[in-house]
Amino acid sequence: MKTFSIIGCGAVGRTLGRLFHESGVLELKDVLTRSEATARAAVAFIGGGRPAAGFAQLGPADLYLITCSDDAIAPCVRELCASGALGAQALVCHVSGALGSEVLHPATQLGALVASVHPVKSFADPAAAVGDFAGTWCGVEGDRRAAEQMGELFESIGARVFSIDPRFKAIYHAGSVLACNCLTALLEVSVTAYGKGGLDRETALQVMEPLVRGTVENVFRSGTVAALTGPIARGDAAVVGRQLRALDAWDPEVALVYRSLSAVALELSRRRGQAGEEGLESIEALLADTGEDDA
Ligand SMILES: NC(=O)c1ccc[n+]([C@@H]2O[C@H](COP(=O)([O-])OP(=O)(O)OC[C@H]3O[C@@H](n4cnc5c(N)ncnc54)[C@H](OP(=O)(O)O)[C@@H]3O)[C@@H](O)[C@H]2O)c1
């Protein structure tokens, strides 16, 4: 059985550590964190491994799983390389979506293979994450052999893996931020707009709920093109024009959000083919007219 050690063992490290340990595909050696106390707690959670008090205590392993916080990955790799534990054929893998595997470059110089596997999942509670990890999508990139081996290892604990183009990893990662964080921010903008119309926050959220849930369900059932409804799907330039004038007068920042996202909706509407081209061209002109030249 291949061996692995974990460097940085918080929410993600504990979850993956326990899953790999319990699956029996890997044997856990060392667990290293900033403080020995958290390393001991991680070992207790995982049910295996040995807490390491520092890089000098790290022993050899076939795989070093680096699950420390993003800003600590580069320093941890440097320390791992300096420790003398890293063997020439070892694998080094981090799990960040924000950073590419190139941050592990110092390990490559010692002959190790490097990869990154990014689980597209929120790991707030490790015990819960262990229970519902199966089916988690994980984006893999790195040295071909390392990426293949890490993909197989993650599949053995239930992950569904896909490849990422390492040149565009930051853009790939922004996809999750847009889908999650920006969606939340957009819903906050909606609450504010309902508020201008006289709805308190609680009522606004209640009114929005069936609309938002229904839209999200339609997107995942039928795709974004088929799910688009509303004035841009119909090519109703008069409605779009009225809304833009009202938003420009009320809050230019909200008008900016409306314009940006409506431009994307316009493209979806063209692909959908329901609205007449004349209406869509009028909408395009309205979206392009920010009124800045009128002054
Ligand atoms: N959380 C998520 O939902 C999620 C999802 C996908 C990917 N990720 C990625 O997973 C990685 C870990 O995230 P996390 O949420 O599990 O972080 P976390 O819960 O904050 O845990 C970070 C761990 O790293 C250790 N650490 C920090 N600096 C260190 C250093 N210099 N040397 C050794 N250990 C160090 C910490 O040690 P102490 O315990 O002693 O402080 C802690 O055990 C990140 O790359 C993140 O981008 C996270």
CSV table of C-alpha atoms and ligand atoms in Angstrom, one decimal:
chain,number,residue,atom,x,y,z
A,1,MET,CA,0.0,0.0,0.0
A,2,LYS,CA,1.2,3.5,-0.8
A,3,THR,CA,1.8,5.9,2.0
A,4,PHE,CA,0.8,9.6,2.4
A,5,SER,CA,1.5,12.4,4.8
A,6,ILE,CA,-0.7,15.5,5.3
A,7,ILE,CA,0.8,19.0,5.6
A,8,GLY,CA,-1.8,21.4,7.0
A,9,CYS,CA,-4.8,19.5,8.4
A,10,GLY,CA,-7.9,21.7,8.9
A,11,ALA,CA,-11.3,21.2,7.4
A,12,VAL,CA,-10.2,19.7,4.0
A,13,GLY,CA,-7.1,17.8,5.3
A,14,ARG,CA,-9.1,16.1,8.0
A,15,THR,CA,-11.9,15.1,5.6
A,16,LEU,CA,-9.6,13.8,2.9
A,17,GLY,CA,-7.3,12.2,5.5
A,18,ARG,CA,-10.1,10.2,7.0
A,19,LEU,CA,-11.6,9.2,3.7
A,20,PHE,CA,-8.2,8.0,2.3
A,21,HIS,CA,-7.3,6.3,5.7
A,22,GLU,CA,-10.7,4.5,5.9
A,23,SER,CA,-10.8,3.5,2.3
A,24,GLY,CA,-7.5,1.6,2.8
A,25,VAL,CA,-6.0,2.8,-0.5
A,26,LEU,CA,-3.3,4.8,1.3
A,27,GLU,CA,-1.6,4.4,4.6
A,28,LEU,CA,-1.3,7.6,6.6
A,29,LYS,CA,2.1,8.4,8.0
A,30,ASP,CA,2.6,12.0,9.4
A,31,VAL,CA,0.2,14.8,10.0
A,32,LEU,CA,1.9,18.3,10.3
A,33,THR,CA,0.1,21.5,11.1
A,34,ARG,CA,1.2,24.8,12.6
A,35,SER,CA,0.7,23.7,16.2
A,36,GLU,CA,1.2,20.2,17.5
A,37,ALA,CA,-2.1,20.4,19.4
A,38,THR,CA,-4.1,20.7,16.1
A,39,ALA,CA,-2.0,17.9,14.6
A,40,ARG,CA,-2.9,15.7,17.5
A,41,ALA,CA,-6.6,16.7,17.1
A,42,ALA,CA,-6.4,15.9,13.4
A,43,VAL,CA,-4.9,12.5,14.0
A,44,ALA,CA,-7.7,11.8,16.5
A,45,PHE,CA,-10.3,12.8,14.0
A,46,ILE,CA,-8.8,10.8,11.2
A,47,GLY,CA,-8.2,7.7,13.4
A,48,GLY,CA,-4.6,7.2,12.1
A,49,GLY,CA,-1.3,8.8,11.4
A,50,ARG,CA,1.3,10.4,13.7
A,51,PRO,CA,1.4,14.1,14.7
A,52,ALA,CA,4.6,15.7,13.6
A,53,ALA,CA,6.0,18.6,15.6
A,54,GLY,CA,7.8,20.2,12.6
A,55,PHE,CA,9.2,19.5,9.1
A,56,ALA,CA,12.3,18.0,10.7
A,57,GLN,CA,10.1,15.2,12.0
A,58,LEU,CA,8.5,14.4,8.6
A,59,GLY,CA,9.4,10.9,7.3
A,60,PRO,CA,9.4,9.6,3.7
A,61,ALA,CA,6.0,9.1,2.0
A,62,ASP,CA,4.8,8.3,-1.5
A,63,LEU,CA,2.4,11.3,-1.4
A,64,TYR,CA,2.5,14.6,0.4
A,65,LEU,CA,-1.0,16.1,0.5
A,66,ILE,CA,-0.7,19.8,1.1
A,67,THR,CA,-4.0,21.0,2.6
A,68,CYS,CA,-2.8,24.1,4.4
A,69,SER,CA,-4.3,27.5,3.7
A,70,ASP,CA,-3.4,28.9,0.3
A,71,ASP,CA,-0.9,31.5,1.5
A,72,ALA,CA,1.0,28.8,3.3
A,73,ILE,CA,1.4,26.4,0.3
A,74,ALA,CA,4.6,27.9,-1.1
A,75,PRO,CA,6.4,28.2,2.2
A,76,CYS,CA,5.3,24.6,3.2
A,77,VAL,CA,6.7,23.3,-0.1
A,78,ARG,CA,10.0,25.1,0.4
A,79,GLU,CA,10.2,23.6,3.9
A,80,LEU,CA,9.2,20.1,2.7
A,81,CYS,CA,12.0,20.3,0.1
A,82,ALA,CA,14.5,21.5,2.7
A,83,SER,CA,13.5,18.8,5.2
A,84,GLY,CA,15.2,16.0,3.2
A,85,ALA,CA,12.1,13.8,3.5
A,86,LEU,CA,10.9,14.2,-0.2
A,87,GLY,CA,11.9,11.3,-2.3
A,88,ALA,CA,12.7,11.7,-6.1
A,89,GLN,CA,9.6,9.7,-7.1
A,90,ALA,CA,7.2,11.1,-4.6
A,91,LEU,CA,3.9,12.9,-5.5
A,92,VAL,CA,3.2,16.4,-4.0
A,93,CYS,CA,-0.4,17.6,-4.4
A,94,HIS,CA,-2.3,20.6,-3.1
A,95,VAL,CA,-6.1,21.1,-3.2
A,96,SER,CA,-6.5,24.9,-3.8
A,97,GLY,CA,-8.7,26.1,-6.6
A,98,ALA,CA,-7.1,29.5,-6.6
A,99,LEU,CA,-3.5,28.4,-7.2
A,100,GLY,CA,-2.0,26.2,-9.9
A,101,SER,CA,0.3,23.2,-9.4
A,102,GLU,CA,3.2,25.4,-10.5
A,103,VAL,CA,3.4,26.7,-7.0
A,104,LEU,CA,4.8,23.2,-6.2
A,105,HIS,CA,7.7,23.9,-8.6
A,106,PRO,CA,10.5,23.5,-5.9
A,107,ALA,CA,9.4,19.8,-5.5
A,108,THR,CA,9.7,19.3,-9.2
A,109,GLN,CA,13.3,20.4,-9.1
A,110,LEU,CA,14.0,17.5,-6.6
A,111,GLY,CA,12.4,15.0,-9.0
A,112,ALA,CA,9.0,14.8,-7.5
A,113,LEU,CA,5.7,14.8,-9.6
A,114,VAL,CA,3.3,17.6,-8.8
A,115,ALA,CA,-0.5,18.1,-9.2
A,116,SER,CA,-3.4,19.9,-7.7
A,117,VAL,CA,-6.9,18.5,-7.1
A,118,HIS,CA,-9.6,21.1,-6.3
A,119,PRO,CA,-12.7,19.7,-4.7
A,120,VAL,CA,-15.7,22.0,-5.7
A,121,LYS,CA,-17.3,21.7,-2.3
A,122,SER,CA,-17.7,23.7,0.9
A,123,PHE,CA,-15.9,21.9,3.8
A,124,ALA,CA,-17.2,23.8,6.8
A,125,ASP,CA,-17.7,20.7,9.0
A,126,PRO,CA,-15.3,17.8,8.4
A,127,ALA,CA,-17.6,15.1,9.9
A,128,ALA,CA,-20.4,16.2,7.6
A,129,ALA,CA,-18.0,16.5,4.6
A,130,VAL,CA,-16.8,12.9,5.2
A,131,GLY,CA,-20.4,11.7,5.0
A,132,ASP,CA,-21.3,13.6,1.8
A,133,PHE,CA,-18.0,13.7,-0.1
A,134,ALA,CA,-19.1,10.9,-2.5
A,135,GLY,CA,-20.0,12.5,-5.9
A,136,THR,CA,-18.0,15.7,-5.3
A,137,TRP,CA,-16.6,17.1,-8.5
A,138,CYS,CA,-12.8,17.7,-8.3
A,139,GLY,CA,-10.7,19.6,-10.9
A,140,VAL,CA,-7.3,18.1,-11.6
A,141,GLU,CA,-4.2,19.6,-13.2
A,142,GLY,CA,-0.5,19.0,-13.0
A,143,ASP,CA,2.2,16.7,-14.4
A,144,ARG,CA,0.4,14.1,-16.5
A,145,ARG,CA,1.4,11.0,-14.4
A,146,ALA,CA,0.7,12.8,-11.1
A,147,ALA,CA,-2.6,14.1,-12.4
A,148,GLU,CA,-3.6,10.6,-13.5
A,149,GLN,CA,-2.6,9.0,-10.2
A,150,MET,CA,-4.3,11.7,-8.1
A,151,GLY,CA,-7.4,11.5,-10.2
A,152,GLU,CA,-7.6,7.7,-9.6
A,153,LEU,CA,-6.9,8.2,-5.8
A,154,PHE,CA,-9.7,10.7,-5.6
A,155,GLU,CA,-12.1,8.5,-7.6
A,156,SER,CA,-11.4,5.7,-5.1
A,157,ILE,CA,-12.9,7.9,-2.3
A,158,GLY,CA,-16.0,8.7,-4.5
A,159,ALA,CA,-14.9,11.9,-6.3
A,160,ARG,CA,-15.9,12.7,-9.9
A,161,VAL,CA,-12.8,14.2,-11.5
A,162,PHE,CA,-12.4,16.5,-14.5
A,163,SER,CA,-9.3,18.2,-16.0
A,164,ILE,CA,-8.6,21.9,-15.7
A,165,ASP,CA,-6.5,23.9,-18.2
A,166,PRO,CA,-3.7,25.2,-15.9
A,167,ARG,CA,-3.2,28.3,-17.9
A,168,PHE,CA,-6.7,29.5,-17.0
A,169,LYS,CA,-7.1,28.2,-13.5
A,170,ALA,CA,-7.8,31.6,-12.0
A,171,ILE,CA,-10.6,32.1,-14.5
A,172,TYR,CA,-11.9,28.5,-13.8
A,173,HIS,CA,-11.9,29.3,-10.1
A,174,ALA,CA,-13.8,32.6,-10.7
A,175,GLY,CA,-16.6,30.4,-12.1
A,176,SER,CA,-17.3,29.1,-8.6
A,177,VAL,CA,-17.1,32.6,-7.2
A,178,LEU,CA,-19.6,33.9,-9.8
A,179,ALA,CA,-22.0,31.0,-9.3
A,180,CYS,CA,-21.9,31.2,-5.5
A,181,ASN,CA,-20.7,34.5,-4.1
A,182,CYS,CA,-21.8,36.7,-6.9
A,183,LEU,CA,-25.2,35.0,-7.0
A,184,THR,CA,-25.6,35.9,-3.3
A,185,ALA,CA,-24.5,39.5,-4.1
A,186,LEU,CA,-27.0,39.7,-7.0
A,187,LEU,CA,-29.8,38.5,-4.7
A,188,GLU,CA,-28.9,41.3,-2.3
A,189,VAL,CA,-29.2,43.8,-5.1
A,190,SER,CA,-32.7,42.4,-5.9
A,191,VAL,CA,-33.7,42.8,-2.2
A,192,THR,CA,-32.6,46.4,-2.4
A,193,ALA,CA,-34.7,47.0,-5.6
A,194,TYR,CA,-37.8,45.4,-4.1
A,195,GLY,CA,-37.1,47.6,-1.0
A,196,LYS,CA,-37.3,50.7,-3.2
A,197,GLY,CA,-40.7,49.5,-4.2
A,198,GLY,CA,-41.8,49.3,-0.6
A,199,LEU,CA,-41.1,45.7,0.4
A,200,ASP,CA,-39.3,45.0,3.7
A,201,ARG,CA,-36.3,42.6,3.5
A,202,GLU,CA,-38.2,39.6,4.9
A,203,THR,CA,-41.1,40.0,2.5
A,204,ALA,CA,-38.8,40.6,-0.5
A,205,LEU,CA,-36.9,37.3,0.3
A,206,GLN,CA,-40.3,35.5,0.5
A,207,VAL,CA,-41.4,36.9,-2.8
A,208,MET,CA,-38.1,36.1,-4.5
A,209,GLU,CA,-37.8,32.5,-3.2
A,210,PRO,CA,-40.2,30.7,-5.6
A,211,LEU,CA,-38.8,32.8,-8.5
A,212,VAL,CA,-35.2,32.1,-7.7
A,213,ARG,CA,-35.7,28.4,-6.9
A,214,GLY,CA,-37.8,27.9,-10.1
A,215,THR,CA,-35.1,29.6,-12.2
A,216,VAL,CA,-32.2,27.6,-10.8
A,217,GLU,CA,-34.2,24.4,-11.3
A,218,ASN,CA,-35.0,25.3,-14.9
A,219,VAL,CA,-31.3,26.1,-15.5
A,220,PHE,CA,-30.1,22.7,-14.3
A,221,ARG,CA,-33.0,20.9,-16.0
A,222,SER,CA,-33.0,22.6,-19.4
A,223,GLY,CA,-29.8,24.8,-19.6
A,224,THR,CA,-29.3,28.5,-19.5
A,225,VAL,CA,-30.7,29.2,-23.0
A,226,ALA,CA,-34.1,27.5,-22.4
A,227,ALA,CA,-34.3,28.8,-18.8
A,228,LEU,CA,-34.2,32.5,-19.9
A,229,THR,CA,-37.5,34.3,-19.5
A,230,GLY,CA,-38.5,38.0,-19.1
A,231,PRO,CA,-38.3,41.1,-21.3
A,232,ILE,CA,-35.0,40.2,-23.0
A,233,ALA,CA,-36.2,36.7,-23.9
A,234,ARG,CA,-39.2,38.4,-25.5
A,235,GLY,CA,-37.3,41.2,-27.1
A,236,ASP,CA,-39.4,43.8,-25.3
A,237,ALA,CA,-37.2,46.9,-25.7
A,238,ALA,CA,-39.8,49.2,-24.2
A,239,VAL,CA,-39.7,47.4,-20.8
A,240,VAL,CA,-35.9,47.3,-20.8
A,241,GLY,CA,-35.7,51.0,-21.7
A,242,ARG,CA,-38.1,52.0,-18.8
A,243,GLN,CA,-36.2,49.9,-16.3
A,244,LEU,CA,-32.8,51.3,-17.4
A,245,ARG,CA,-34.1,54.9,-17.1
A,246,ALA,CA,-35.5,54.2,-13.6
A,247,LEU,CA,-32.3,52.4,-12.5
A,248,ASP,CA,-30.0,55.2,-13.9
A,249,ALA,CA,-31.9,57.8,-12.0
A,250,TRP,CA,-32.0,55.7,-8.7
A,251,ASP,CA,-28.6,54.0,-8.4
A,252,PRO,CA,-26.0,54.0,-11.2
A,253,GLU,CA,-24.2,51.0,-9.6
A,254,VAL,CA,-27.3,48.9,-9.8
A,255,ALA,CA,-27.8,50.1,-13.4
A,256,LEU,CA,-24.3,48.9,-14.1
A,257,VAL,CA,-25.0,45.4,-12.8
A,258,TYR,CA,-28.3,45.3,-14.8
A,259,ARG,CA,-26.5,46.4,-18.0
A,260,SER,CA,-23.6,43.9,-17.6
A,261,LEU,CA,-25.9,40.9,-16.9
A,262,SER,CA,-28.5,42.0,-19.5
A,263,ALA,CA,-25.7,41.9,-22.2
A,264,VAL,CA,-25.2,38.2,-21.3
A,265,ALA,CA,-29.0,37.6,-21.3
A,266,LEU,CA,-29.1,39.3,-24.8
A,267,GLU,CA,-26.7,36.7,-26.1
A,268,LEU,CA,-28.7,33.9,-24.6
A,269,SER,CA,-31.9,35.4,-26.1
A,270,ARG,CA,-30.3,35.4,-29.6
A,271,ARG,CA,-29.3,31.7,-29.2
A,272,ARG,CA,-32.9,31.0,-28.0
A,273,GLY,CA,-34.4,32.5,-31.1
A,274,GLN,CA,-37.8,33.4,-29.6
A,275,ALA,CA,-37.5,37.2,-29.9
A,276,GLY,CA,-37.4,39.2,-33.1
A,277,GLU,CA,-34.0,40.6,-34.1
A,278,GLU,CA,-35.4,44.1,-34.3
A,279,GLY,CA,-36.3,44.1,-30.6
A,280,LEU,CA,-33.0,42.6,-29.6
A,281,GLU,CA,-31.1,45.2,-31.6
A,282,SER,CA,-33.0,48.0,-29.8
A,283,ILE,CA,-32.1,46.4,-26.5
A,284,GLU,CA,-28.5,46.2,-27.5
A,285,ALA,CA,-28.5,49.9,-28.3
A,286,LEU,CA,-30.2,50.7,-24.9
A,287,LEU,CA,-27.6,48.6,-23.0
A,288,ALA,CA,-24.7,50.4,-24.8
A,289,ASP,CA,-26.2,53.9,-24.0
A,290,THR,CA,-24.9,54.7,-20.6
A,291,GLY,CA,-25.9,58.4,-21.0
A,292,GLU,CA,-22.4,59.5,-20.3
A,293,ASP,CA,-22.0,61.3,-23.6
A,294,ASP,CA,-25.2,63.4,-23.0
A,295,ALA,CA,-23.5,65.7,-20.4
B,1,LIG,N1,-12.7,25.0,3.0
B,1,LIG,C1,-13.2,24.7,1.8
B,1,LIG,O1,-14.4,24.7,1.6
B,1,LIG,C2,-12.3,24.4,0.6
B,1,LIG,C3,-12.8,23.9,-0.6
B,1,LIG,C4,-11.9,23.5,-1.6
B,1,LIG,C5,-10.6,23.7,-1.4
B,1,LIG,N2,-10.1,24.2,-0.3
B,1,LIG,C6,-8.6,24.4,-0.2
B,1,LIG,O2,-8.2,23.5,0.9
B,1,LIG,C7,-7.0,24.1,1.5
B,1,LIG,C8,-7.2,24.1,3.0
B,1,LIG,O3,-8.4,24.8,3.3
B,1,LIG,P1,-9.1,24.6,4.7
B,1,LIG,O4,-10.4,25.3,4.6
B,1,LIG,O5,-9.1,23.1,5.1
B,1,LIG,O6,-8.2,25.4,5.7
B,1,LIG,P2,-8.2,25.4,7.3
B,1,LIG,O7,-9.4,24.7,7.8
B,1,LIG,O8,-8.0,26.8,7.7
B,1,LIG,O9,-6.9,24.6,7.7
B,1,LIG,C9,-5.6,25.0,7.3
B,1,LIG,C10,-4.6,24.1,8.0
B,1,LIG,O10,-3.3,24.4,7.5
B,1,LIG,C11,-2.5,24.5,8.6
B,1,LIG,N3,-1.4,25.5,8.3
B,1,LIG,C12,-1.5,26.8,8.0
B,1,LIG,N4,-0.3,27.3,7.9
B,1,LIG,C13,0.6,26.3,8.0
B,1,LIG,C14,2.0,26.2,7.9
B,1,LIG,N5,2.8,27.3,7.7
B,1,LIG,N6,2.6,25.0,8.2
B,1,LIG,C15,1.8,23.9,8.4
B,1,LIG,N7,0.5,23.9,8.5
B,1,LIG,C16,-0.1,25.1,8.3
B,1,LIG,C17,-3.3,25.0,9.8
B,1,LIG,O11,-2.6,24.6,11.0
B,1,LIG,P3,-3.3,24.9,12.4
B,1,LIG,O12,-4.4,24.0,12.6
B,1,LIG,O13,-2.2,24.6,13.4
B,1,LIG,O14,-3.7,26.4,12.4
B,1,LIG,C18,-4.6,24.1,9.5
B,1,LIG,O15,-4.4,22.8,10.0
B,1,LIG,C19,-6.8,25.5,0.9
B,1,LIG,O16,-5.9,25.4,-0.2
B,1,LIG,C20,-8.2,25.8,0.3
B,1,LIG,O17,-8.1,26.7,-0.8
B,1,LIG,C21,-10.9,24.6,0.7
